[in-house]
Coordinates of C-alpha atoms in Angstrom, one line a residue:
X1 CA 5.1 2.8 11.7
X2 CA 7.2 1.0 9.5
X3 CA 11.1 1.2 10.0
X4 CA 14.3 0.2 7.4
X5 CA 17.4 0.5 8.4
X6 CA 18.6 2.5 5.0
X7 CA 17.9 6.2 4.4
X8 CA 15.8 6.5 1.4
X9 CA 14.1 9.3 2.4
X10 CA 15.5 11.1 -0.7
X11 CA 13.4 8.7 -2.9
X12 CA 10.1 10.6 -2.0
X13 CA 8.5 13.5 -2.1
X14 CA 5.2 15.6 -0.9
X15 CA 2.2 14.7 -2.6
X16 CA 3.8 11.3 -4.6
X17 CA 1.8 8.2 -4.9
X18 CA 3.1 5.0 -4.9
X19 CA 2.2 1.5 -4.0
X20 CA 4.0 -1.4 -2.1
X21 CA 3.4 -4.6 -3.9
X22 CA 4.7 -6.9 -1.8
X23 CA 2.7 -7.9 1.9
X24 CA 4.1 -5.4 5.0
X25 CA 4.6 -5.6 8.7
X26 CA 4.5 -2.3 10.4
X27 CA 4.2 -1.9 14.4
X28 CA 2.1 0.5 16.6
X29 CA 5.1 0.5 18.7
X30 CA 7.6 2.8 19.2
X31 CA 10.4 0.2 21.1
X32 CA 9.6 -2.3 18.2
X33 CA 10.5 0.5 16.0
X34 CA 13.8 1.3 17.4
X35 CA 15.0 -2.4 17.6
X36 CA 14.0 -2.9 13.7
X37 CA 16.0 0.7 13.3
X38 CA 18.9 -1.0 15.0
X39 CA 21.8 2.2 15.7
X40 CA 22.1 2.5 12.0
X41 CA 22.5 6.3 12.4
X42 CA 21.6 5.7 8.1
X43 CA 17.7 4.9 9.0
X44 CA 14.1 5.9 7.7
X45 CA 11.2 5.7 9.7
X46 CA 7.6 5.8 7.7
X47 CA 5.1 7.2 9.9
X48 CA 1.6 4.8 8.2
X49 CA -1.8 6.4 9.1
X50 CA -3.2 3.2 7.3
X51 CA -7.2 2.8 6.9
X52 CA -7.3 -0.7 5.6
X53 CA -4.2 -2.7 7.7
X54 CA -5.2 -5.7 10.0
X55 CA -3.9 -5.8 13.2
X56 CA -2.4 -9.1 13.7
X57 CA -0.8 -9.3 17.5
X58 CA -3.2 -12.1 19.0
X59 CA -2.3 -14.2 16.1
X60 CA 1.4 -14.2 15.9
X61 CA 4.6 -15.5 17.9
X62 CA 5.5 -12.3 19.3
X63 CA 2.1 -10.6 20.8
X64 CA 4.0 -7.4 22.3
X65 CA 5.0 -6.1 19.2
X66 CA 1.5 -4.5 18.3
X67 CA 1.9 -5.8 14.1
X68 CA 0.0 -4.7 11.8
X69 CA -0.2 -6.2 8.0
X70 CA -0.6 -3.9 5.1
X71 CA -1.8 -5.9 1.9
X72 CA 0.1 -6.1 -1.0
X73 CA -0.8 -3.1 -3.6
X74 CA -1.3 -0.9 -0.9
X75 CA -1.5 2.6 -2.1
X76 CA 0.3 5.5 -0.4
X77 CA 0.4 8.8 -0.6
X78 CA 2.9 10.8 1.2
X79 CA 1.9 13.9 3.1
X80 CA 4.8 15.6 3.7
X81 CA 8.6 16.3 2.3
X82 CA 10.8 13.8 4.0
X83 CA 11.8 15.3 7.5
X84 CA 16.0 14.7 7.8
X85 CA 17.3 14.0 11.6
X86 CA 20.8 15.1 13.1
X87 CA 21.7 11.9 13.1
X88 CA 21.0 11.3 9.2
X89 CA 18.2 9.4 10.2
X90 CA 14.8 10.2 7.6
X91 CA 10.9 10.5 8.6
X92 CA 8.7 9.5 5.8

C-alpha cells in the first residue's frame, strides 16, 4: 500500500501501464497508511500487489512500519478503474 495525500485517482485508468521512475516506500500496514493519508479527506490510496519489492523493516529507523522498497522503473499495471470514497478519498 502506498498512500499520497492528493486525489489523483482521475489520472488512471483499467488496464494502463505506467512506470515509477523514481525509488518508492510503500507499507504493509494499514495504521502507517492512515498517518501518511493524514485527514486530507483529498487522498489516494494505491493498493501494490508487488512481485519484486524488498521488505526493508529490520533495516530501518522505524521497524513497525512494515516498509517495503519498490525499485525505480517499476512497472505497474492497474487492475481496476479507480474506486472513489464518500469522503473524496481514491483507491488505486
Amino acid at each position: 500500500r502506498r498512500g499520497v495525500p492528493i486525489d489523483i485517482g482521475k489520472n488512471f485508468a483499467k488496464n494502463q501501464i505506467l512506470q515509477w521512475w523514481s525509488v518508492n516506500s510503500c507499507s504493509s500496514s494499514p495504521n502507517v497508511i492512515k498517518n501518511f493519508l493524514g485527514d486530507n479527506q483529498n487522498s489516494t490510496l494505491f493498493l501494490i500487489e508487488a512481485l519484486n519489492g524488498k521488505k526493508i523493516s529490520g533495516y530501518t529507523e522505524c521497524e513497525n512500519e512494515d516498509e517495503v522498497i519498490l525499485r525505480m522503473g517499476t512497472e505497474f499495471r492497474v487492475k481496476g478503474d479507480p474506486l472513489a470514497q464518500l469522503n473524496s478519498s481514491c483507491i488505486v
